Short mmCIF file of C-alpha atoms in Angstrom, two decimals:
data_model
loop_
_atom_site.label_atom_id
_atom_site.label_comp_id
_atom_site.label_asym_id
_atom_site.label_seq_id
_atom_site.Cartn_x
_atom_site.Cartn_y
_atom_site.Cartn_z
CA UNK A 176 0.00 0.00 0.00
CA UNK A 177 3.05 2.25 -0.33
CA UNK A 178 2.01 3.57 -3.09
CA UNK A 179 -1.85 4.48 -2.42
CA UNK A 180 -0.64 5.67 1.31
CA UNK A 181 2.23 8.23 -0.33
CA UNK A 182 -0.47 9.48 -2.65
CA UNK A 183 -2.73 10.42 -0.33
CA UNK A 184 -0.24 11.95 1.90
CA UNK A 185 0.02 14.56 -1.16
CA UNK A 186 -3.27 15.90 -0.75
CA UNK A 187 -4.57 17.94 2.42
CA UNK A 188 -5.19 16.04 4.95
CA UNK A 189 -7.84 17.69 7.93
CA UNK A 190 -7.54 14.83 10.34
CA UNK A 191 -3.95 16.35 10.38
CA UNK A 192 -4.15 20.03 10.13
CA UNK A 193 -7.99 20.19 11.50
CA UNK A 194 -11.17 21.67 10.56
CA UNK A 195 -10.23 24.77 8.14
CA UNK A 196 -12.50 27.75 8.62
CA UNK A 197 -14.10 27.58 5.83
CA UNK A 198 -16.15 24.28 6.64
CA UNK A 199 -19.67 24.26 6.15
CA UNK A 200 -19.67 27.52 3.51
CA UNK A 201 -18.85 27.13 -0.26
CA UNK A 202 -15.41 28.10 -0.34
CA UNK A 203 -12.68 25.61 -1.93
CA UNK A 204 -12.20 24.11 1.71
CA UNK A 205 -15.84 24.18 2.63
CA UNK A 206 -16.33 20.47 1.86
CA UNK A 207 -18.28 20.96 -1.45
CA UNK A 208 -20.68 18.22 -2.15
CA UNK A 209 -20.49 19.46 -5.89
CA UNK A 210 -16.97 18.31 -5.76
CA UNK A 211 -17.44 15.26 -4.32
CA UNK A 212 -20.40 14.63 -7.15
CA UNK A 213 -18.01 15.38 -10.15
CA UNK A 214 -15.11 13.45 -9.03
CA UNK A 215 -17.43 10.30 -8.50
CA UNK A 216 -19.21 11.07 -12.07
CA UNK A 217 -16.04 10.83 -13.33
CA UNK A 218 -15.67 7.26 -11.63
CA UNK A 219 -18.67 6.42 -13.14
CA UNK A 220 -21.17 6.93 -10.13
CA UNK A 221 -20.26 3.53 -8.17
CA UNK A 222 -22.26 5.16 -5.40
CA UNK A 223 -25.66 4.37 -7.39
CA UNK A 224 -24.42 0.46 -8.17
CA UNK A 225 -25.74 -0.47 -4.25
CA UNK A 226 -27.67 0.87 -1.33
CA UNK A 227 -26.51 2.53 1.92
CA UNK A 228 -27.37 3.18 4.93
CA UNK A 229 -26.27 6.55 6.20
CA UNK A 230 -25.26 7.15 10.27
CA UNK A 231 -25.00 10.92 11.16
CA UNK A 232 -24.07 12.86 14.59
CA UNK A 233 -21.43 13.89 16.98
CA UNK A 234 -20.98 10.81 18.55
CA UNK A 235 -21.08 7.03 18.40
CA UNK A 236 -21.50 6.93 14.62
CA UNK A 237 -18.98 4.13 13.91
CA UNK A 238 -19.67 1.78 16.44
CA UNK A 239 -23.87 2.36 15.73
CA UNK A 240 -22.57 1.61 11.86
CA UNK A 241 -20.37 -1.49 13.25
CA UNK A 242 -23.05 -3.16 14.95
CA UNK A 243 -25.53 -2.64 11.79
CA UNK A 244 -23.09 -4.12 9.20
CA UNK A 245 -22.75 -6.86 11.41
CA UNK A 246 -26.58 -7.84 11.74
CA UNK A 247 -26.68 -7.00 7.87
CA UNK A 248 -23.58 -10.01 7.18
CA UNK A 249 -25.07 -12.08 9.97
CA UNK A 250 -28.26 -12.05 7.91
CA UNK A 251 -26.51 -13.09 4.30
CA UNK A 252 -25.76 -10.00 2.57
CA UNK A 253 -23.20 -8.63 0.96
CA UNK A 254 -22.18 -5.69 3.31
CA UNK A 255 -19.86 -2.83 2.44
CA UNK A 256 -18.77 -0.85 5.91
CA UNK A 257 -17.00 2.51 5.65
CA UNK A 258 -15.91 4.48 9.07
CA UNK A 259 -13.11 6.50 10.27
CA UNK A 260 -10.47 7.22 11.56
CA UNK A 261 -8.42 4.28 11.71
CA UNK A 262 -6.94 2.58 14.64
CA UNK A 263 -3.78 0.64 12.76
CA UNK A 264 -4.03 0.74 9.13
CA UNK A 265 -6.17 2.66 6.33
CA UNK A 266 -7.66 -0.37 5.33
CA UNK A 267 -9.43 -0.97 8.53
CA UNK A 268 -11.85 2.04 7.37
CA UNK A 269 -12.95 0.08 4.31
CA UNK A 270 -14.75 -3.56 5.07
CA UNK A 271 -16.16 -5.98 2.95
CA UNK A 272 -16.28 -9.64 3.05
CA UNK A 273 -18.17 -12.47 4.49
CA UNK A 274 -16.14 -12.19 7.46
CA UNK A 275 -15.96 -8.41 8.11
CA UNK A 276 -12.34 -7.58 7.77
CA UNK A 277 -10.44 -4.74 6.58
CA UNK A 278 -9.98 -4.91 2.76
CA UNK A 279 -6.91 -6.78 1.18
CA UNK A 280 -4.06 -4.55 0.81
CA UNK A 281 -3.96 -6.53 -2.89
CA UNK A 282 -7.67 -5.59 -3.56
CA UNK A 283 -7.37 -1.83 -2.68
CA UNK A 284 -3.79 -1.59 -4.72
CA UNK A 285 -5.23 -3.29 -7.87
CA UNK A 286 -8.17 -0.76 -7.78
CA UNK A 287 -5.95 2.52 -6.93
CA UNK A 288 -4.00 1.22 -10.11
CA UNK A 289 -7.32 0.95 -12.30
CA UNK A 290 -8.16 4.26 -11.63
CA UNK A 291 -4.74 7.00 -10.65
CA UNK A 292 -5.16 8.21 -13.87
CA UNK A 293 -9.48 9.38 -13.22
CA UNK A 294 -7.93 10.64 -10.22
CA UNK A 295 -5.55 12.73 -11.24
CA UNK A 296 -7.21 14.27 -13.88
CA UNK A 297 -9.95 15.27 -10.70
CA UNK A 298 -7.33 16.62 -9.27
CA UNK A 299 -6.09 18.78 -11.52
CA UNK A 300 -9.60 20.08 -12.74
CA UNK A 301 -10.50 20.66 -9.40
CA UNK A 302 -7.22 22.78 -8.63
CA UNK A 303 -6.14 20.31 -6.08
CA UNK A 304 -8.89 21.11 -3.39
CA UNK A 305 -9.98 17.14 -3.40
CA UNK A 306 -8.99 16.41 0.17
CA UNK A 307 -7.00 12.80 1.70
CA UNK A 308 -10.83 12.56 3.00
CA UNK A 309 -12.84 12.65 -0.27
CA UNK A 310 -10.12 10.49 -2.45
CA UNK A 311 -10.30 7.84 -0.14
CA UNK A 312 -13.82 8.07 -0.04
CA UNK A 313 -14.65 7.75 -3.23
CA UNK A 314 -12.16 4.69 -3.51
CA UNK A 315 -14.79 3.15 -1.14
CA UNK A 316 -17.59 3.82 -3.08
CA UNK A 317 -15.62 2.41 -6.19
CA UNK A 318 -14.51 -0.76 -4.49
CA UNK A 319 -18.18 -1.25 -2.79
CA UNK A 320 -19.24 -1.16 -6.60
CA UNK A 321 -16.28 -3.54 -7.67
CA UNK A 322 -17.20 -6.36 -4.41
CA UNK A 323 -21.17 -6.13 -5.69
CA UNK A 324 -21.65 -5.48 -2.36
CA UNK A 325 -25.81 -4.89 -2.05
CA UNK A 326 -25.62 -2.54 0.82
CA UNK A 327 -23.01 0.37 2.57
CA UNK A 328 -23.52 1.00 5.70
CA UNK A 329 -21.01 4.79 6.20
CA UNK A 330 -20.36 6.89 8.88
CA UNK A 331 -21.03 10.37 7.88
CA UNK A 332 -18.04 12.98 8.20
CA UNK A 333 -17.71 15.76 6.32
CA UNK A 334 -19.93 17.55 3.71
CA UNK A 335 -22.42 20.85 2.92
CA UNK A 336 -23.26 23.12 5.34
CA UNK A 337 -23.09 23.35 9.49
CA UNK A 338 -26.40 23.04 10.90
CA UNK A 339 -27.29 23.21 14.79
CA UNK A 340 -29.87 20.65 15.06
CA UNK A 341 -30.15 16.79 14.12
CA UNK A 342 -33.30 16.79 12.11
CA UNK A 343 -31.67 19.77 9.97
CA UNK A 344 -28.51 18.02 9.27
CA UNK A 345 -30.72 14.56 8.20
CA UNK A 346 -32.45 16.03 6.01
CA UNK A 347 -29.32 17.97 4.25
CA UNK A 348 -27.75 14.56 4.15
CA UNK A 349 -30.52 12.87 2.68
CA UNK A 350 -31.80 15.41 0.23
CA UNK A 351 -28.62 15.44 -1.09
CA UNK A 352 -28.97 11.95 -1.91
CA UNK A 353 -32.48 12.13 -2.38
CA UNK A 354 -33.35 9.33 0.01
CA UNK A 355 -36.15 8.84 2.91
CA UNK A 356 -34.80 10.00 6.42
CA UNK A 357 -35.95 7.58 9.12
CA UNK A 358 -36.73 9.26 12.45
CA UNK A 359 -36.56 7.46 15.80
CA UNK A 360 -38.16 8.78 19.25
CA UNK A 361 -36.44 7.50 21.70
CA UNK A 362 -39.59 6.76 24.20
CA UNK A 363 -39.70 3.35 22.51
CA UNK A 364 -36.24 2.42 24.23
CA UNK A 365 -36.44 0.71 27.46
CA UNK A 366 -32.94 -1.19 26.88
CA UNK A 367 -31.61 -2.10 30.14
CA UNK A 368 -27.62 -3.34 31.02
CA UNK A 369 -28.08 -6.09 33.41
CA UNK A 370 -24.80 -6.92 34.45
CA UNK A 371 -21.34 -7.89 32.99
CA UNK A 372 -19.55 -10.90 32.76
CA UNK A 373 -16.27 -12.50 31.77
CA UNK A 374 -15.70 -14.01 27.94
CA UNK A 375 -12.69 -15.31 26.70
CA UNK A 376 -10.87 -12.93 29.48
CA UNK A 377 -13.01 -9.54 28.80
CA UNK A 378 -15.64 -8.33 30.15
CA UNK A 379 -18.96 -8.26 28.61
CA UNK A 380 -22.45 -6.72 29.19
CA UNK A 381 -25.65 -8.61 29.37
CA UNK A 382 -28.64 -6.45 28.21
CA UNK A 383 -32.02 -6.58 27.06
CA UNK A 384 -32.99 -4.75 24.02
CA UNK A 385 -36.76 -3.84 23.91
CA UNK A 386 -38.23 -1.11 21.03
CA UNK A 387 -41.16 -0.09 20.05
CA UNK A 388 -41.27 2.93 17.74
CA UNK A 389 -44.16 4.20 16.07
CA UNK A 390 -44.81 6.47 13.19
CA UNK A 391 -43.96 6.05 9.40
CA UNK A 392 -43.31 2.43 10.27
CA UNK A 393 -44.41 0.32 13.56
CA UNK A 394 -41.81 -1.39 14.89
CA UNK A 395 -40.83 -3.40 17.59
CA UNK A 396 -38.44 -6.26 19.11
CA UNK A 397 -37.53 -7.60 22.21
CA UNK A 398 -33.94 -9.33 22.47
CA UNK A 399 -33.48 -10.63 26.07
CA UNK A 400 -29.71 -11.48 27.43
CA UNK A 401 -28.06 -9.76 24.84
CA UNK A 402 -24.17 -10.33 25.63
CA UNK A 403 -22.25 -6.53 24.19
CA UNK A 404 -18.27 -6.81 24.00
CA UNK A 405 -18.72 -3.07 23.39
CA UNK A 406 -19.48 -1.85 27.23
CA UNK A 407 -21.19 1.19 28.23
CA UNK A 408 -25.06 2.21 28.37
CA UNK A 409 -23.44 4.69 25.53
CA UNK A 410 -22.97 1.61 23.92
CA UNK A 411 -26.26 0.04 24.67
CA UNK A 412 -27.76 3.12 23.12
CA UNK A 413 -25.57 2.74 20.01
CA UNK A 414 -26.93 -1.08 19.56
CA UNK A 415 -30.59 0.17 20.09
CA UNK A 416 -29.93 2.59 17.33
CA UNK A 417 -28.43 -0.41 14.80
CA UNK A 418 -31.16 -2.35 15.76
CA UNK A 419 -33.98 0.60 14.99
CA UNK A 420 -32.16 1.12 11.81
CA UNK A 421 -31.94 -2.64 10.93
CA UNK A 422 -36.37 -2.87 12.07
CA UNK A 423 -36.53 0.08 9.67
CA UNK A 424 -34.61 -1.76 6.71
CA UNK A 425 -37.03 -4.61 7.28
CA UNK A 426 -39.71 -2.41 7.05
CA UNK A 427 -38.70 -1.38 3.88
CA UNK A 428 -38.85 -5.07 2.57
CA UNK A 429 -35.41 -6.01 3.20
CA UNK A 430 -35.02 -9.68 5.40
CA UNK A 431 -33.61 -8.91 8.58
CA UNK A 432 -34.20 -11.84 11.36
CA UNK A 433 -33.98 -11.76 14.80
CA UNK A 434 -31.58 -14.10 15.25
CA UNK A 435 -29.75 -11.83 12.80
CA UNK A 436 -29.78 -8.82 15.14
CA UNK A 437 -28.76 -10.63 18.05
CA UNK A 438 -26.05 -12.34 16.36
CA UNK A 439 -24.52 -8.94 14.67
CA UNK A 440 -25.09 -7.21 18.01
CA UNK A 441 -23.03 -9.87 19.67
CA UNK A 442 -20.33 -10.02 16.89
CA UNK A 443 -19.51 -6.16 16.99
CA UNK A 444 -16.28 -5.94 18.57
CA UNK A 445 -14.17 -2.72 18.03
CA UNK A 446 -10.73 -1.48 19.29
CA UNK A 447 -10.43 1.27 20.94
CA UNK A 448 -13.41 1.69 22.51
CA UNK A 449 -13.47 0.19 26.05
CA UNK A 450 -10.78 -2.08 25.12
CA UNK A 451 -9.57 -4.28 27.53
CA UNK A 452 -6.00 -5.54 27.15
CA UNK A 453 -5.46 -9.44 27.55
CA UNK A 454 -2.49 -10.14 30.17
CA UNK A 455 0.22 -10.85 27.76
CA UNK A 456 -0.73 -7.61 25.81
CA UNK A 457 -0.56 -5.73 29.41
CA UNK A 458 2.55 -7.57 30.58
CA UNK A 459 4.23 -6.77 26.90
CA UNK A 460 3.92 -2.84 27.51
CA UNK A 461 5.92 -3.74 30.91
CA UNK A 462 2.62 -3.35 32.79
CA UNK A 463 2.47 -6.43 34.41
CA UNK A 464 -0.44 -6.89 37.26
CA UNK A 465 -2.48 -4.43 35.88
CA UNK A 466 -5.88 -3.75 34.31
CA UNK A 467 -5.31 -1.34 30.89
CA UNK A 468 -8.45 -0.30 29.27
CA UNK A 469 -8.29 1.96 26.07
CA UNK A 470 -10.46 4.16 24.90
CA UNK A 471 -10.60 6.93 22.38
CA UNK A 472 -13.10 9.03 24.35
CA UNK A 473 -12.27 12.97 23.48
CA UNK A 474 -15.39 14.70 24.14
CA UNK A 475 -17.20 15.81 27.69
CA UNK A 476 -19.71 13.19 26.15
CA UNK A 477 -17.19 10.46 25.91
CA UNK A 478 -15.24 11.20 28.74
CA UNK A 479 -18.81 11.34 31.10
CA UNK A 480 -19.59 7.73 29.62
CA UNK A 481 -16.34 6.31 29.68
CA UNK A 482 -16.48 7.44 33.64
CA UNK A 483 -19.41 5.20 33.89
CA UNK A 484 -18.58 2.44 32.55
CA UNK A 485 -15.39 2.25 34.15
CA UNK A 486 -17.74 2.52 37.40
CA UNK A 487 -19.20 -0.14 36.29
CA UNK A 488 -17.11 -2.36 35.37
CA UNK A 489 -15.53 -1.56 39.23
CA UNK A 490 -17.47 -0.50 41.42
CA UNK A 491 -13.98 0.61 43.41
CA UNK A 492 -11.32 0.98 41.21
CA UNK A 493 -7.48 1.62 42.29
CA UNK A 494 -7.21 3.87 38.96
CA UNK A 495 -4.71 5.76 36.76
CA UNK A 496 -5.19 7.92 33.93
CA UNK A 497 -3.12 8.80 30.92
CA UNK A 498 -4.16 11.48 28.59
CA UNK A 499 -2.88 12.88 25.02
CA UNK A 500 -5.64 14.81 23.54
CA UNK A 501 -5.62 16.45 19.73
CA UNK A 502 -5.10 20.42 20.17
CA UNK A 503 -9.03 21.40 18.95
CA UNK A 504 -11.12 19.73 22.08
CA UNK A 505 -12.09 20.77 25.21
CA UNK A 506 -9.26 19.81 27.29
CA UNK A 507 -10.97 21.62 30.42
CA UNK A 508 -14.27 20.27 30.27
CA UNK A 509 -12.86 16.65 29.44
CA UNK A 510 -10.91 16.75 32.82
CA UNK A 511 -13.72 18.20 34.89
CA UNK A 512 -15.70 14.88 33.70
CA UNK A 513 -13.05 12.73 35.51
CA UNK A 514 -12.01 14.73 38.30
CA UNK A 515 -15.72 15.20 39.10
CA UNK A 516 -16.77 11.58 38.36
CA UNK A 517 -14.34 9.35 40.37
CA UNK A 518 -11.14 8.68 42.19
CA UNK A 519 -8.14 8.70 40.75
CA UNK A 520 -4.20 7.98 42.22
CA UNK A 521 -2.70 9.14 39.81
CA UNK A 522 -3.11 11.39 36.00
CA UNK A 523 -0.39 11.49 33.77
CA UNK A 524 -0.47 14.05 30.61
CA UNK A 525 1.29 13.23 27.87
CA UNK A 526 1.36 13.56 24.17
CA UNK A 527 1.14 11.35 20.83
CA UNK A 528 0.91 12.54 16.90
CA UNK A 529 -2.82 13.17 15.58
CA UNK A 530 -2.91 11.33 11.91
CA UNK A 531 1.06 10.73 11.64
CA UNK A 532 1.78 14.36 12.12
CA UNK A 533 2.16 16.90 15.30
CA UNK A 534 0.56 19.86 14.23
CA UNK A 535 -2.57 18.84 16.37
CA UNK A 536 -0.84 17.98 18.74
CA UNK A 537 -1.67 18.94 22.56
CA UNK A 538 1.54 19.51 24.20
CA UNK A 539 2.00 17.81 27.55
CA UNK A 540 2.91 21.16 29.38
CA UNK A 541 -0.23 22.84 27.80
CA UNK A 542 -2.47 19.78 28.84
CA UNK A 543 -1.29 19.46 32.26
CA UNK A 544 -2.08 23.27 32.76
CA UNK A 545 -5.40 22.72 31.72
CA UNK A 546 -6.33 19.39 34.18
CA UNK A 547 -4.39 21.75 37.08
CA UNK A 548 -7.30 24.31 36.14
CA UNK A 549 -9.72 22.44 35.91
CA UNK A 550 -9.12 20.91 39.71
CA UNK A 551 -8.81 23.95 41.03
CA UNK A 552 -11.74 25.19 39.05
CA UNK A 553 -13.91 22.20 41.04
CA UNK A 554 -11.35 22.26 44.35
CA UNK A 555 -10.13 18.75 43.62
CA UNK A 556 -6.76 17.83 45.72
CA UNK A 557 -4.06 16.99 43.27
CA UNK A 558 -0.30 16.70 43.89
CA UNK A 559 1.20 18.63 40.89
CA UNK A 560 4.72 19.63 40.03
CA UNK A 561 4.27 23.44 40.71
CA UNK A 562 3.92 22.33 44.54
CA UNK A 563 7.47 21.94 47.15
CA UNK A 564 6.11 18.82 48.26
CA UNK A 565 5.69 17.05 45.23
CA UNK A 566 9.69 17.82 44.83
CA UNK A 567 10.73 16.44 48.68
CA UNK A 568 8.18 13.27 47.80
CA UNK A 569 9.59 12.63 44.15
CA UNK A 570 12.78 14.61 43.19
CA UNK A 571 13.57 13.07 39.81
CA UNK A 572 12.27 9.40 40.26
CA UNK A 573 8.48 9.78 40.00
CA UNK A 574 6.72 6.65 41.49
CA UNK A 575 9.54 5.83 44.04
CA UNK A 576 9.28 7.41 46.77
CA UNK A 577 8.79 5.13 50.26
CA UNK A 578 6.41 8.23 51.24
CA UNK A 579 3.89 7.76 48.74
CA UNK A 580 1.57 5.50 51.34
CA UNK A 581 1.20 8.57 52.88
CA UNK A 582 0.08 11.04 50.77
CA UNK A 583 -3.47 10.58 49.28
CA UNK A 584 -3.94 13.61 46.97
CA UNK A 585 -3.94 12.33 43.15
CA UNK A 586 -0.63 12.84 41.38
CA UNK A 587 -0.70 14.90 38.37
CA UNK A 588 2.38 14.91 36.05
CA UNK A 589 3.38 15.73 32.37
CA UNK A 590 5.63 14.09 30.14
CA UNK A 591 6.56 13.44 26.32
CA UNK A 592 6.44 9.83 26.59
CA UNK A 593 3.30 7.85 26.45
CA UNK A 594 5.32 4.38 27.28
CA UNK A 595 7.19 6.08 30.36
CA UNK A 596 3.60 7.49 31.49
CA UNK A 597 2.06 4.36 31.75
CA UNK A 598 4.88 2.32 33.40
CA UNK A 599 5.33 5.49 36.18
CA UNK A 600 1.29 5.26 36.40
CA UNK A 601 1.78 1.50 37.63
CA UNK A 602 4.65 2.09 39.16
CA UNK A 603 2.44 4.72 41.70
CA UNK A 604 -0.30 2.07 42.27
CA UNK A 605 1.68 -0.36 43.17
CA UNK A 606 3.45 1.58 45.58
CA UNK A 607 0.18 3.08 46.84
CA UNK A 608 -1.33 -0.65 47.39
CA UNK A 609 1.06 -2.92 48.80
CA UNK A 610 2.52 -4.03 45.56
CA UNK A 611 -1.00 -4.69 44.02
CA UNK A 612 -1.83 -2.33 41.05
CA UNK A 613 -5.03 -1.44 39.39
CA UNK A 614 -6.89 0.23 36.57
CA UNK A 615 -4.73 2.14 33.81
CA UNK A 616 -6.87 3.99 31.23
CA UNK A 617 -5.46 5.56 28.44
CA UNK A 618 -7.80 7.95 26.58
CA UNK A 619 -8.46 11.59 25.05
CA UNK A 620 -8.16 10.49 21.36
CA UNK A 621 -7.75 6.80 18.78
CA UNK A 622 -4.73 8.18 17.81
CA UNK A 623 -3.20 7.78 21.55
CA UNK A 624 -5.16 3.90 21.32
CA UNK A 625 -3.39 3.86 17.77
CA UNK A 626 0.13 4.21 19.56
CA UNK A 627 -0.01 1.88 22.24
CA UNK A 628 -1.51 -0.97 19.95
CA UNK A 629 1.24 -0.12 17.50
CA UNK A 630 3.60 -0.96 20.70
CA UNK A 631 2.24 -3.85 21.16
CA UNK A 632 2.34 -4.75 17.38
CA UNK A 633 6.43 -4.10 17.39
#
């Protein structure tokens, strides 16, 4: 994928360089739709060669489109998924297949090939404002139409205007394709968690899923001791939503079983989002003993949910935080969501590269001077390195002093590396509970859950 991957490095990349401001208008970088409609003419419309399903919002679009595909393959058909951002590779944005894997790297090189040269003539007409985002995109759409796959499920990104309410932003998606727009009231979901359980050495939720949504269509189904790798009521949610949108697909004449729901729901696995390393995987990252959980949370949103899962999960956790965040979120408001929502030994600031590059990049300095804000802001008692105490207790060896029984307050440091964080981070529970250590998260983007599972892949 050399190749494809250099070639898209080329063009302008906004997961790197972040939202121009220009978005939403009809300037060259405000994510023309006309744009995107020529350069796909050009490829011959592959877009109209199967159906799609379309997932819009702030949050929890790509696991709500995960858990859809899934039921969709469970069921029999031939299911095109497109999401973003990636975790590992580009491919993983792209899945087709029986099986629900990330494309070949063979498959999406032999199509690049077939069609540089449509490309680059797009690129050139359009005086090089096609974006990293909409090249890739439409490579999707063309290798959807190249698999015969009979349905896309996508995660909606960028493209026309900013709008401040949902219904407003459906309908500009969907006019724009000139398809129906399904609404669902959420008084028809009483999903309920029940409780989690072990599987195959992660935990798990058991949940019932019970809709009933009226209006355009009447629909309803009720899935008892549904077992969710993907944890969270957030989560739960997300799977209620797939669901609705796979009772409105059958509505629509499509097949879509029961047993097919169930089975997709239970299938939908995802990294990154409250992923729990196996032992090895900790042990390999020199974090032997303790409990790492990843998670891409970077909104108040995700960081309020990920809070209560984790509460969930343990009811009394012995927990440590480690933190790189992109340089565009609220870095305030995500720590006030923590230090507001449970206890924590220890939070460690640090800092990875946003989409292979650093100019989104939080510094470590800048986001520990935000979480010290944001505990004062809310009178949380933290141990940070602008105090004469935290010197006599640590010096230069973080994590090893023989006085750290005796000092409660939470711990918050900076520094540049996200391996040193999290060995210092289980280096302070351990000291703090008798050699016994705890709960590491590592959040505040997927590209800081990109880096540590690209650790554990070297």
């Amino acid at each position: 994928m050399g190749e494809l991957a250099a070639y898209l490095d080329s063009l302008k990349n906004y997961e790197k360089s972040g939202v121009p401001k220009g978005a939403g208008s009809d300037s060259d970088d405000g994510f023309d739709l006309d744009r995107m409609r020529r350069l796909l003419g050009r490829l011959g419309n592959p877009q109209s060669k199967f159906k799609a399903v379309h997932f819009a919002g702030t949050k929890g679009k790509g696991s709500t489109a995960a858990f859809l595909s899934n039921i969709l393959r469970a069921e029999g058909y031939r299911v095109g998924l497109y999401t973003s951002p990636h975790i590992r590779t580009m491919r993983e944005r792209i899945v087709v297949g029986k099986l629900g894997e990330p494309v070949p790297a063979l498959t999406l090189d032999g199509l690049f090939r077939r069609i540089k040269e449509i490309l680059d003539e797009s690129i050139e007409i359009e005086n090089g404002s096609l974006s990293h985002f909409e090249v890739f995109t439409a490579i999707a759409f063309a290798l959807f139409a190249q698999e015969n796959v009979e349905i896309a499920v996508i995660e909606v990104v960028l493209g026309g205007p900013f709008l401040p309410h949902i219904e407003h932003i459906l309908c500009e998606k969907a006019s724009s394709l000139c398809s129906p727009v399904l609404f669902a009231s959420g008084s028809g979901n009483k999903s309920a968690i029940k409780g989690i359980s072990m599987i195959n050495g992660r935990p798990c939720q058991s949940c019932d899923i019970l809709l009933k949504v009226e209006g355009d269509f009447e629909l309803s189904v009720q899935l008892l001791d549904v077992k969710l790798a993907m944890l969270g009521d957030h989560q739960l949610q997300n799977a209620a939503t797939a669901t609705c949108a796979a009772l409105c697909l059958r509505g629509s004449g499509w097949k879509v079983s029961e047993e097919a729901i169930r089975a997709g729901l239970e299938r939908t696995y995802l990294l990154g989002r409250s992923q729990f390393l196996l032992r090895d995987e900790a042990s390999k990252l020199k974090l032997s003993g303790a409990t790492v959980l990843l998670d891409g949370a970077h909104t108040k949103d995700s960081a309020r949910a990920l809070v209560n899962t984790i509460k969930m999960v343990f009811p009394a956790p012995r927990l440590a935080l480690v933190v790189a965040m992109a340089s565009d979120k609220d870095h305030i408001g995500f720590a006030k969501e923590f230090l507001s929502g449970t206890r924590l030994e220890a939070i460690f600031l640090t800092e990875v590269d946003i989409a292979g590059g650093d100019s989104r990049t939080t510094s470590s300095a800048s986001l520990k001077d935000c979480w010290i804000q944001a505990s004062e802001e809310l009178s949380f008692n933290t141990l940070h390195d602008r105090m004469p105490e935290y010197q006599e207790l640590f010096g230069e060896k973080l994590g090893g002093s023989p006085h750290m029984e005796s000092d409660s307050r939470t711990v918050l440091a900076s520094g540049h590396s996200l391996a040193d964080s999290m060995e210092i981070a289980n280096r302070i529970l351990r000291r703090r509970w008798s050699g016994n250590s705890g709960v590491i998260v590592v959040t505040g983007s997927l590209h800081v859950v990109s880096s540590v599972l690209q650790s554990l892949d070297s």
